[in-house]
Coordinates of C-alpha atoms in Angstrom, one line a residue:
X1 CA 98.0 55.7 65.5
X2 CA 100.7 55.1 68.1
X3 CA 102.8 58.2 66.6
X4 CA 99.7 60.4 67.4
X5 CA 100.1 58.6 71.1
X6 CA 103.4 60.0 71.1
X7 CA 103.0 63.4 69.8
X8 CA 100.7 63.4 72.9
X9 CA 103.1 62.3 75.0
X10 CA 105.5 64.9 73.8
X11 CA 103.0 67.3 74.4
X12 CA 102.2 65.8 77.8
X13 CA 105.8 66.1 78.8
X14 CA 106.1 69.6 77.7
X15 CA 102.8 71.0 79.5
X16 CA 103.5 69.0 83.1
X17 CA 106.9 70.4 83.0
X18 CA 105.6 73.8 82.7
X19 CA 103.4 73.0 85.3
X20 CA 105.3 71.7 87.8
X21 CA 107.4 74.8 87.4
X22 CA 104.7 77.3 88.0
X23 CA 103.7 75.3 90.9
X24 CA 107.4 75.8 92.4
X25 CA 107.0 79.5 91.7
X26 CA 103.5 80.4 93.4
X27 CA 104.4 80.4 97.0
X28 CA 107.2 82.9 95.9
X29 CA 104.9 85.3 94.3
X30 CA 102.5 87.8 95.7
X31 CA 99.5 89.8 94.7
X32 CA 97.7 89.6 91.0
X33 CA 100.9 88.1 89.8
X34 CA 100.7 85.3 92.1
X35 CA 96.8 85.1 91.1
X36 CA 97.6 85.6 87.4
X37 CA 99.9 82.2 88.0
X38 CA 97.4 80.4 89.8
X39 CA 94.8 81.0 87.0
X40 CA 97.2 80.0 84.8
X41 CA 97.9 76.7 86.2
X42 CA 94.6 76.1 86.2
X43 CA 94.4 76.2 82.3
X44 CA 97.1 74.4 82.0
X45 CA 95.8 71.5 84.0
X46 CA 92.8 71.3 82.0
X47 CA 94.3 71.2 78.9
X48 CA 96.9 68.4 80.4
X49 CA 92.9 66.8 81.0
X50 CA 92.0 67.1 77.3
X51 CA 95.5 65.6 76.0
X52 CA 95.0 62.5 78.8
X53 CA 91.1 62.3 77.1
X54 CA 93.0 62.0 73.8
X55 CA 95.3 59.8 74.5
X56 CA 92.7 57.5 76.0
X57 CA 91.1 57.5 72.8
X58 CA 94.6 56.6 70.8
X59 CA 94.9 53.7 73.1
X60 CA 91.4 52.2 72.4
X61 CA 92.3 52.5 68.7
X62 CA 95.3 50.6 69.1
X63 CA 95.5 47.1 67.8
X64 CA 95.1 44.2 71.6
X65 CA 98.9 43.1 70.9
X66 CA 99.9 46.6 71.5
X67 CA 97.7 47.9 73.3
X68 CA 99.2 47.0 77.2
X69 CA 102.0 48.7 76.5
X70 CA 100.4 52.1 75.9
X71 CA 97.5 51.7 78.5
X72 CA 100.5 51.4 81.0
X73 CA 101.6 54.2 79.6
X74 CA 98.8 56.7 79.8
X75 CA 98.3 54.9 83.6
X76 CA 101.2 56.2 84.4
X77 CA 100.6 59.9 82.7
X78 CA 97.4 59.7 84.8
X79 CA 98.9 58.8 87.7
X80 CA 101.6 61.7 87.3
X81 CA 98.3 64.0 86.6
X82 CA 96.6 62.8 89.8
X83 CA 99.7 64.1 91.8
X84 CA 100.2 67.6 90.1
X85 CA 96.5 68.2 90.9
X86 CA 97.2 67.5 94.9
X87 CA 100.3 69.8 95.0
X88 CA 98.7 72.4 93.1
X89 CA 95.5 72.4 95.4
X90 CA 97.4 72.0 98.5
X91 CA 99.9 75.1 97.0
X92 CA 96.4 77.0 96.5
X93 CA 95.2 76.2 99.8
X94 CA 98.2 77.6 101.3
X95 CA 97.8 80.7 99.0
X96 CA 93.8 81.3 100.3
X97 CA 95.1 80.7 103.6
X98 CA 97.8 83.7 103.8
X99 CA 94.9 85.6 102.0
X100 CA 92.5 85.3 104.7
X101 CA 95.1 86.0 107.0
X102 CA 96.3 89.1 105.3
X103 CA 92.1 90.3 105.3
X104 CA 91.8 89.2 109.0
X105 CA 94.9 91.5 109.9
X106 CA 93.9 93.9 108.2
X107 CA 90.1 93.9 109.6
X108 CA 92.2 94.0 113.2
X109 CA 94.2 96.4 112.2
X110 CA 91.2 98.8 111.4
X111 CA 89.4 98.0 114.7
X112 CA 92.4 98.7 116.4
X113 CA 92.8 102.2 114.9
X114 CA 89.3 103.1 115.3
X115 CA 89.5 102.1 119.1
X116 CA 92.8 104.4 119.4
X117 CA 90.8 107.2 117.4
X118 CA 87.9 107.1 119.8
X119 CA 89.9 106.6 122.9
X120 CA 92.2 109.5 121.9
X121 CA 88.3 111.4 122.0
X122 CA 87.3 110.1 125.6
X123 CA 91.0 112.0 126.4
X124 CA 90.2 115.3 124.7
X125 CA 86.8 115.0 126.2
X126 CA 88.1 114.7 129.6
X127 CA 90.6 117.0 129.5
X128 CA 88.0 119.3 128.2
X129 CA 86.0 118.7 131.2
X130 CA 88.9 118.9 133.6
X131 CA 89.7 122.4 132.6
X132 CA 86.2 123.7 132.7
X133 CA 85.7 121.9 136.0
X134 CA 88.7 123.9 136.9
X135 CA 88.0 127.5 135.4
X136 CA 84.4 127.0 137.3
X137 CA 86.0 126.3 140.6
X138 CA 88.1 129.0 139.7
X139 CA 85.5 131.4 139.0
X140 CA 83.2 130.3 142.3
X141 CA 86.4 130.0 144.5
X142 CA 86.4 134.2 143.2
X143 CA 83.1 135.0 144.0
X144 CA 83.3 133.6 147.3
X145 CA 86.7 135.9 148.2
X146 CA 84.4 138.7 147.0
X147 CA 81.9 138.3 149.2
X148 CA 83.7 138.3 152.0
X149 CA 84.9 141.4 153.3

C-alpha cells in the first residue's frame, strides 16, 4: 500500500512542479497563448485534486502504527496544494484585470475616434457655411453696386 502512496507522491511532485512553473510563465505571456496556459493550469490542478483524493484513500488503508507518518505527509501535500491554488487565482486575477483594462481602452479609444470623426464634420460643416455665407454676401454686395448708378 504505502509504495502506491509513494508513486503518488512521485507523481505529486512531478505535476506541482510543472505547475508552479506555468504559474511563473503566465504573467509573461499574452493573448490565446497566455489563455491556452491558464486553461492548462487549470487541468493540472484538478488532476493534482484527484491524486491528493487518492492518496487520502492510501492513507486510510494504511495499518494505525503507520499511518501518522503518511497523514503528515499528505497534510503537508495539501497544504502545498492550498497555496498553488492562491498564486494561481491571484496570477489569474491579475490576468482578468489587464484584460478589462485592455477592453476599457479600447472602448475609449473608439469613443475617442468617433468624437474626432464627428467634430472633424461640425468643421467641414462650418466651413461649408462660411463660404456660402461669403459667396452670398458676395453676390448681394454685387447687386447692390448694380443698382446704383
Amino acid at each position: 500500500m504505502s509504495s502506491d502512496f509513494e508513486a503518488y507522491e512521485q507523481d505529486f511532485g512531478t505535476l506541482t512542479a510543472d505547475i508552479t512553473n506555468k504559474i511563473g510563465r503566465i504573467p509573461k505571456l499574452a493573448g490565446e497563448e497566455k489563455t491556452q496556459l491558464v486553461l492548462n493550469v487549470d487541468k493540472q490542478l484538478e488532476e493534482v485534486r484527484e491524486l491528493l483524493e487518492q492518496m487520502d484513500l492510501e492513507v486510510r488503508e494504511i495499518p494505525i502504527q503507520s499511518r501518522g507518518m503518511y497523514s503528515s505527509r499528505l497534510k503537508s501535500y495539501k497544504q502545498e496544494m492550498e497555496k498553488l491554488e492562491k498564486e494561481f487565482v491571484s496570477i489569474k486575477n491579475v490576468a482578468r484585470s489587464e484584460v478589462l483594462g485592455r477592453a476599457h481602452l479600447l472602448d475609449n479609444t473608439e469613443k475617442l475616434e468617433r468624437s474626432s470623426r464627428r467634430l472633424e464634420a461640425g468643421y467641414q460643416i462650418g466651413g461649408e457655411r462660411q463660404q456660402i455665407v461669403l459667396l452670398v454676401c458676395a453676390v448681394k454686395s454685387e447687386r447692390v453696386g448694380k443698382k446704383t448708378p
